[in-house]
Coordinates of C-alpha atoms and ligand atoms in Angstrom, one line a residue:
X1 CA -0.3 -0.3 -0.1
X2 CA 1.2 2.9 -0.8
X3 CA 0.6 6.8 1.3
X4 CA 0.9 10.0 -0.2
X5 CA 4.2 10.3 1.0
X6 CA 5.9 7.8 -0.1
X7 CA 8.4 8.3 -2.9
X8 CA 7.6 7.5 -7.0
X9 CA 8.5 7.4 -10.7
X10 CA 6.6 9.1 -13.1
X11 CA 8.1 8.5 -16.5
X12 CA 11.5 9.4 -16.8
X13 CA 11.1 12.7 -13.3
X14 CA 11.4 10.6 -9.9
X15 CA 9.2 12.8 -7.3
X16 CA 9.9 12.7 -3.4
X17 CA 6.7 12.3 -2.4
X18 CA 2.6 12.2 -4.0
X19 CA 2.0 15.8 -3.4
X20 CA 1.9 17.7 -6.6
X21 CA 1.5 21.7 -6.4
X22 CA -0.6 22.1 -9.2
X23 CA -0.7 24.8 -11.4
X24 CA -2.2 28.2 -10.5
X25 CA -2.4 31.2 -12.8
X26 CA -1.0 34.4 -10.0
X27 CA -0.6 37.1 -12.8
X28 CA 2.7 38.3 -11.4
X29 CA 4.9 38.5 -14.4
X30 CA 7.6 41.4 -15.0
X31 CA 8.6 43.2 -18.5
X32 CA 8.6 40.7 -21.2
X33 CA 6.1 38.8 -19.5
X34 CA 9.2 36.6 -18.1
X35 CA 8.8 34.9 -14.7
X36 CA 10.9 37.4 -11.8
X37 CA 12.7 37.4 -8.7
X38 CA 10.0 37.1 -7.0
X39 CA 8.5 34.1 -8.9
X40 CA 12.1 33.0 -7.7
X41 CA 11.7 32.9 -4.7
X42 CA 8.0 31.4 -4.6
X43 CA 8.8 28.9 -6.2
X44 CA 11.4 28.2 -4.2
X45 CA 9.6 28.2 -1.3
X46 CA 7.4 25.4 -2.3
X47 CA 9.8 23.5 -3.6
X48 CA 9.2 20.5 -1.3
X49 CA 6.3 19.4 -3.0
X50 CA 6.9 16.3 -5.1
X51 CA 6.5 18.0 -7.7
X52 CA 5.8 21.6 -9.1
X53 CA 3.4 21.8 -12.1
X54 CA 3.8 26.2 -13.0
X55 CA 1.8 27.9 -13.3
X56 CA -0.3 28.3 -17.4
X57 CA 2.3 29.7 -19.8
X58 CA 1.4 32.1 -23.0
X59 CA 3.4 29.8 -25.9
X60 CA 3.6 32.1 -28.3
X61 CA 2.4 35.8 -27.8
X62 CA -1.3 34.8 -30.0
X63 CA -2.4 32.8 -27.3
X64 CA -2.1 35.4 -24.1
X65 CA -5.4 35.7 -22.5
X66 CA -5.2 37.7 -19.4
X67 CA -2.9 40.7 -18.2
X68 CA 0.4 39.8 -16.7
X69 CA 1.3 36.6 -17.3
X70 CA 4.2 34.7 -18.4
X71 CA 5.9 33.3 -21.9
X72 CA 8.0 30.4 -22.9
X73 CA 9.2 32.1 -26.3
X74 CA 11.6 34.0 -25.8
X75 CA 15.5 34.2 -24.7
X76 CA 14.1 36.7 -22.2
X77 CA 11.2 34.5 -20.3
X78 CA 14.0 31.2 -21.1
X79 CA 16.3 32.7 -18.3
X80 CA 14.0 34.1 -16.1
X81 CA 12.2 30.7 -15.6
X82 CA 15.9 28.8 -15.1
X83 CA 16.4 30.8 -12.0
X84 CA 12.7 29.7 -11.0
X85 CA 14.4 25.5 -12.3
X86 CA 18.1 26.4 -10.7
X87 CA 16.3 27.5 -7.0
X88 CA 13.5 24.3 -6.9
X89 CA 15.9 22.4 -7.9
X90 CA 18.9 23.3 -5.7
X91 CA 15.9 23.0 -2.2
X92 CA 15.4 19.6 -3.8
X93 CA 12.6 19.5 -5.7
X94 CA 10.9 19.0 -9.3
X95 CA 9.3 21.7 -12.2
X96 CA 7.4 21.3 -14.5
X97 CA 6.4 23.9 -17.0
X98 CA 1.9 24.2 -17.7
X99 CA 2.1 24.9 -21.9
X100 CA -0.8 27.4 -22.1
X101 CA -3.0 28.3 -25.2
X102 CA -6.5 30.5 -24.5
X103 CA -7.6 30.1 -27.8
X104 CA -10.9 32.4 -27.2
X105 CA -10.5 33.6 -23.7
X106 CA -8.5 36.1 -25.0
X107 CA -9.0 40.9 -25.5
X108 CA -7.6 42.0 -28.5
X109 CA -6.1 44.5 -25.7
X110 CA -3.1 41.8 -24.5
X111 CA -2.5 40.5 -28.4
X112 CA 0.0 42.0 -31.0
X113 CA -1.0 44.3 -33.2
X114 CA -4.8 44.5 -31.4
X115 CA -5.1 40.6 -33.5
X116 CA -8.5 38.9 -32.7
X117 CA -8.2 36.2 -30.2
X118 CA -7.9 32.9 -32.0
X119 CA -10.5 29.7 -31.6
X120 CA -11.7 26.4 -33.1
X121 CA -14.6 28.7 -33.6
X122 CA -15.7 32.7 -34.2
X123 CA -18.4 33.2 -32.0
X124 CA -18.0 34.4 -29.3
X125 CA -17.2 33.1 -25.3
X126 CA -19.5 34.5 -22.5
X127 CA -16.5 35.2 -20.3
X128 CA -14.6 37.8 -18.7
X129 CA -10.9 38.6 -18.8
X130 CA -8.7 40.7 -16.7
X131 CA -6.7 43.5 -18.8
X132 CA -4.9 46.2 -18.2
X133 CA -7.9 47.8 -18.0
X134 CA -9.6 45.5 -15.5
X135 CA -12.5 43.1 -16.1
X136 CA -14.3 43.3 -19.4
X137 CA -16.4 40.7 -21.7
X138 CA -13.6 38.5 -24.0
X139 CA -13.0 39.5 -27.6
X140 CA -14.8 38.0 -30.8
X141 CA -12.5 35.4 -32.0
X142 CA -12.1 33.8 -35.2
X143 CA -11.9 30.5 -36.6
X144 CA -8.0 29.6 -37.3
X145 CA -7.8 28.4 -40.7
X146 CA -6.5 24.1 -41.4
X147 CA -3.4 25.8 -42.9
X148 CA -2.5 27.7 -39.1
X149 CA -2.6 24.8 -37.6
X150 CA 0.8 23.3 -38.2
X151 CA 2.4 26.9 -37.2
X152 CA -0.5 26.2 -34.2
X153 CA 1.8 22.1 -32.9
X154 CA 5.3 23.9 -33.8
X155 CA 4.3 27.0 -31.8
X156 CA 4.0 23.4 -29.0
X157 CA 6.8 21.8 -29.7
X158 CA 8.9 25.1 -29.6
X159 CA 7.4 25.8 -26.0
X160 CA 8.9 21.9 -25.3
X161 CA 12.0 22.8 -26.1
X162 CA 12.2 25.7 -24.7
X163 CA 10.8 24.7 -20.9
X164 CA 13.7 21.6 -21.5
X165 CA 16.0 25.0 -22.0
X166 CA 14.9 26.5 -18.9
X167 CA 15.9 23.6 -16.7
X168 CA 12.0 22.7 -16.7
X169 CA 12.1 18.4 -15.7
X170 CA 9.2 18.1 -18.4
X171 CA 6.4 19.5 -19.2
X172 CA 1.8 19.3 -18.5
X173 CA 0.8 20.6 -21.8
X174 CA -2.6 22.1 -20.6
X175 CA -5.7 20.7 -22.5
X176 CA -8.9 21.9 -19.4
X177 CA -10.9 24.7 -18.3
X178 CA -12.6 25.5 -21.5
X179 CA -8.9 27.7 -23.2
X180 CA -7.3 26.8 -27.3
X181 CA -7.9 23.0 -26.8
X182 CA -11.1 21.4 -25.5
X183 CA -12.4 24.6 -27.7
X184 CA -11.7 22.2 -30.8
X185 CA -12.2 18.8 -28.0
X186 CA -16.1 20.0 -27.2
X187 CA -19.1 20.0 -29.3
X188 CA -20.2 22.2 -27.5
X189 CA -17.5 25.1 -29.4
X190 CA -16.2 23.3 -32.3
X191 CA -19.0 23.9 -35.3
X192 CA -16.1 23.4 -37.3
X193 CA -16.3 21.1 -40.9
X194 CA -12.7 19.7 -42.0
X195 CA -10.6 17.9 -40.6
X196 CA -10.7 19.2 -37.0
X197 CA -14.5 19.1 -36.9
X198 CA -17.4 17.0 -36.3
X199 CA -16.5 13.3 -35.4
X200 CA -14.9 12.9 -31.8
X201 CA -12.0 11.6 -33.9
X202 CA -11.8 15.1 -35.4
X203 CA -11.9 17.4 -32.4
X204 CA -9.6 15.6 -30.5
X205 CA -7.2 15.3 -33.5
X206 CA -5.2 19.5 -32.6
X207 CA -4.2 17.6 -29.1
X208 CA -3.0 14.1 -30.3
X209 CA -0.5 16.1 -33.0
X210 CA -0.1 18.9 -29.8
X211 CA 1.1 16.0 -27.6
X212 CA 2.6 14.0 -31.1
X213 CA 4.9 17.2 -31.1
X214 CA 6.3 17.2 -27.4
X215 CA 6.5 13.9 -27.2
X216 CA 9.1 13.7 -29.7
X217 CA 10.5 17.1 -29.0
X218 CA 11.5 16.5 -25.6
X219 CA 10.5 12.2 -24.5
X220 CA 6.9 10.4 -24.0
X221 CA 8.5 10.2 -20.5
X222 CA 9.3 14.2 -20.0
X223 CA 5.2 15.0 -20.8
X224 CA 2.1 15.0 -19.0
X225 CA -1.8 16.5 -19.9
X226 CA -4.4 17.9 -17.7
X227 CA -8.1 17.3 -18.7
X228 CA -11.1 18.5 -17.4
X229 CA -14.5 16.6 -18.4
X230 CA -17.0 17.9 -16.4
X231 CA -15.7 22.0 -16.3
X232 CA -17.8 24.2 -18.2
X233 CA -16.4 27.6 -16.8
X234 CA -16.3 29.2 -20.1
X235 CA -18.3 26.8 -22.2
X236 CA -20.4 24.2 -22.1
X237 CA -20.3 20.6 -21.9
X238 CA -19.7 18.7 -24.5
X239 CA -22.6 16.1 -25.3
X240 CA -21.3 13.0 -24.3
X241 CA -17.9 13.8 -22.2
X242 CA -17.2 10.6 -21.1
X243 CA -17.4 8.9 -24.8
X244 CA -15.2 11.7 -25.9
X245 CA -13.0 11.9 -22.5
X246 CA -13.1 8.2 -23.2
X247 CA -11.7 8.7 -27.1
X248 CA -8.8 10.5 -25.0
X249 CA -7.4 8.7 -23.4
X250 CA -7.9 5.5 -25.3
X251 CA -5.4 7.4 -27.3
X252 CA -2.8 9.0 -24.6
X253 CA -2.8 5.9 -23.1
X254 CA 0.5 4.2 -25.8
X255 CA 2.1 7.3 -26.0
X256 CA 4.3 5.9 -22.6
X257 CA 3.3 9.6 -20.9
X258 CA 4.5 10.7 -17.6
X259 CA 1.1 10.9 -16.5
X260 CA -2.1 12.2 -16.9
X261 CA -3.2 15.2 -15.1
X262 CA -7.4 14.9 -14.2
X263 CA -9.6 18.0 -12.8
X264 CA -12.7 16.2 -11.4
X265 CA -15.9 18.4 -11.1
X266 CA -15.3 22.0 -11.8
X267 CA -12.0 23.2 -11.3
X268 CA -11.8 25.7 -8.2
X269 CA -15.6 24.6 -7.8
X270 CA -17.8 21.4 -6.7
X271 CA -15.8 18.2 -6.9
X272 CA -19.9 16.1 -7.5
X273 CA -21.5 19.1 -9.9
X274 CA -25.7 18.0 -9.6
X275 CA -27.0 16.0 -12.6
X276 CA -23.5 15.7 -14.1
X277 CA -22.1 12.2 -13.2
X278 CA -18.6 11.4 -14.7
X279 CA -16.8 7.6 -14.4
X280 CA -13.3 9.2 -13.7
X281 CA -12.5 5.3 -12.4
X282 CA -13.1 4.2 -16.3
X283 CA -10.6 6.5 -17.7
X284 CA -7.8 5.8 -15.1
X285 CA -8.8 1.9 -15.8
X286 CA -7.6 3.2 -19.8
X287 CA -4.6 5.0 -18.4
X288 CA -1.1 3.0 -17.5
X289 CA 0.9 6.2 -16.9
X290 CA 0.9 7.7 -13.7
X291 CA -2.8 8.7 -12.4
X292 CA -3.8 12.5 -11.2
X293 CA -6.2 13.5 -9.1
X294 CA -7.2 17.1 -8.6
X295 CA -10.3 19.2 -7.0
X296 CA -10.9 20.1 -3.6
X297 CA -8.8 17.3 -2.1
X298 CA -8.6 17.0 1.5
X299 CA -5.9 15.5 3.4
X300 CA -8.5 12.3 4.6
X301 CA -9.6 12.5 0.9
X302 CA -5.6 12.6 -0.6
X303 CA -4.9 10.1 1.7
X304 CA -7.6 7.5 1.2
X305 CA -7.2 8.0 -2.7
X306 CA -3.4 7.4 -2.3
X307 CA -3.5 4.8 -0.1
X308 CA -7.0 2.8 -2.1
X309 CA -4.6 3.1 -5.5
X310 CA -7.7 5.1 -6.4
X311 CA -5.1 8.0 -7.9
X312 CA -0.9 7.8 -7.8
X313 CA -0.2 11.6 -7.0
X314 CA -2.7 14.7 -5.1
X315 CA -2.3 18.2 -6.8
X316 CA -3.0 20.4 -4.8
X317 CA -4.0 24.3 -5.8
X318 CA -5.5 27.1 -3.0
X319 CA -3.9 25.0 -0.1
X320 CA -0.1 25.7 -1.6
X321 CA -1.1 29.2 -2.1
X322 CA -1.1 29.8 1.7
X323 CA 1.5 27.3 3.0
X324 CA 4.0 26.4 1.4
X325 CA 5.1 24.0 4.2
X326 CA 2.0 21.7 2.4
X327 CA 3.5 18.7 2.8
X328 CA 4.8 18.5 5.8
X329 CA 2.1 19.7 7.6
X330 CA 0.1 16.7 5.4
X331 CA 2.6 14.7 7.0
X332 CA 2.2 16.1 10.4
X333 CA -1.1 17.2 10.5
X334 CA -1.0 20.9 11.2
X335 CA -3.7 23.3 10.0
X336 CA -2.8 24.7 6.9
X337 CA -2.2 28.9 7.1
X338 CA -5.8 31.3 5.6
X339 CA -5.5 31.6 1.4
X340 CA -6.5 36.1 1.2
X341 CA -8.3 35.4 -2.1
X342 CA -8.0 39.2 -2.9
X343 CA -4.8 38.4 -3.4
X344 CA -4.9 34.9 -6.3
X345 CA -4.3 38.0 -9.4
X346 CA -1.4 40.1 -9.9
X347 CA 0.7 42.6 -7.5
X348 CA 3.9 41.8 -5.6
X349 CA 5.0 40.2 -2.7
X350 CA 1.6 40.3 -0.3
X351 CA -0.3 37.1 -1.0
X352 CA 2.5 35.9 -2.3
X353 CA 6.0 34.9 -1.0
X354 CA 4.9 36.5 2.3
X355 CA 2.6 33.0 3.5
X356 CA 4.5 31.6 6.4
X357 CA 6.0 28.1 6.8
X358 CA 6.5 26.7 10.7
X359 CA 9.6 27.5 12.5
X360 CA 12.0 24.6 13.0
Ligands
8OZ401 C1 -7.1 31.7 -13.2 C2 -7.3 32.3 -13.2 C3 -6.6 32.8 -15.1 C4 -6.4 31.4 -15.9 C5 -7.5 28.0 -16.4 C6 -4.5 28.6 -16.8 O1 -8.0 28.2 -15.1 C7 -5.9 29.1 -15.3 C8 -6.7 30.6 -15.0 C9 -6.8 30.5 -13.7 O2 -6.4 27.6 -16.3

């Protein structure tokens, strides 16, 4: 029987425990959309996690959707992230980077030359984003042409290569939370015809081509992926999530990925949305690699879930924001710090690097 505190090898990455820091958007990038010194300190403080999944980072200038999120496409960004990975490794931790394209969840003011966001569709999301002017409705997107998809896949490939150059142990492809890849996956958004629209196989094609490119570039043992079958966030659910995500996991299974990361229920909300049953265990049975679950785990639920073999890894989000030494607090069953919810997005050290660890 494994416990949450036991080491585990996932693909090419050896973890000291199964307590994972979930990817968390904090909007504190500095000039050039670079991870700055505060971000180095923030991740260094959390290096006792079995694995840190560093925050969603845009793979290109067109992939950004919120103010002050970091990128992984420029030399300055690689150099900034190198400071982070060096600090985490020096503290004995492991860290991968989440690769992000927001698709239609963006605003022209955030994009090069005021461009329209790109998506699977030209329909506008019913969603807000955060810009220099505050919270505003997202802009109307332009549907990507099929002949633009190879360039998009190259952006993912280059971002993965850049992440390795920046010293990351690997990458997680962000295919969750209704951003670009999920805008292709779901029939509630994807209204295309042609090779990337219509059937489940066609809607899943972009994700699978991205995974193919990224694993070719850096190795499957350094690659993970995140899915959120039942999250609504900025788009309705697919008409048949069980069939869609079942197909995806069946196609991901032979790739030899380091892990698959699944958000249960509504991201950041309820684990059990009413009337929306989903059989996550069926996906787990179909996937041979390490299985990571996330969303609202208490200490008890995390311990039980790993002990019962329902997951290999548990990702914690908000608990890791408030409590840099979360691993120790869980091990010693000590209370966590209180989260300052008004300091989640943007700002400086307050609510970022000033949460205390337990004294020795
Ligand atoms: C909160 C605010 C902005 C972005 C996600 C990357 O939900 C995000 C995100 C979360 O995956």
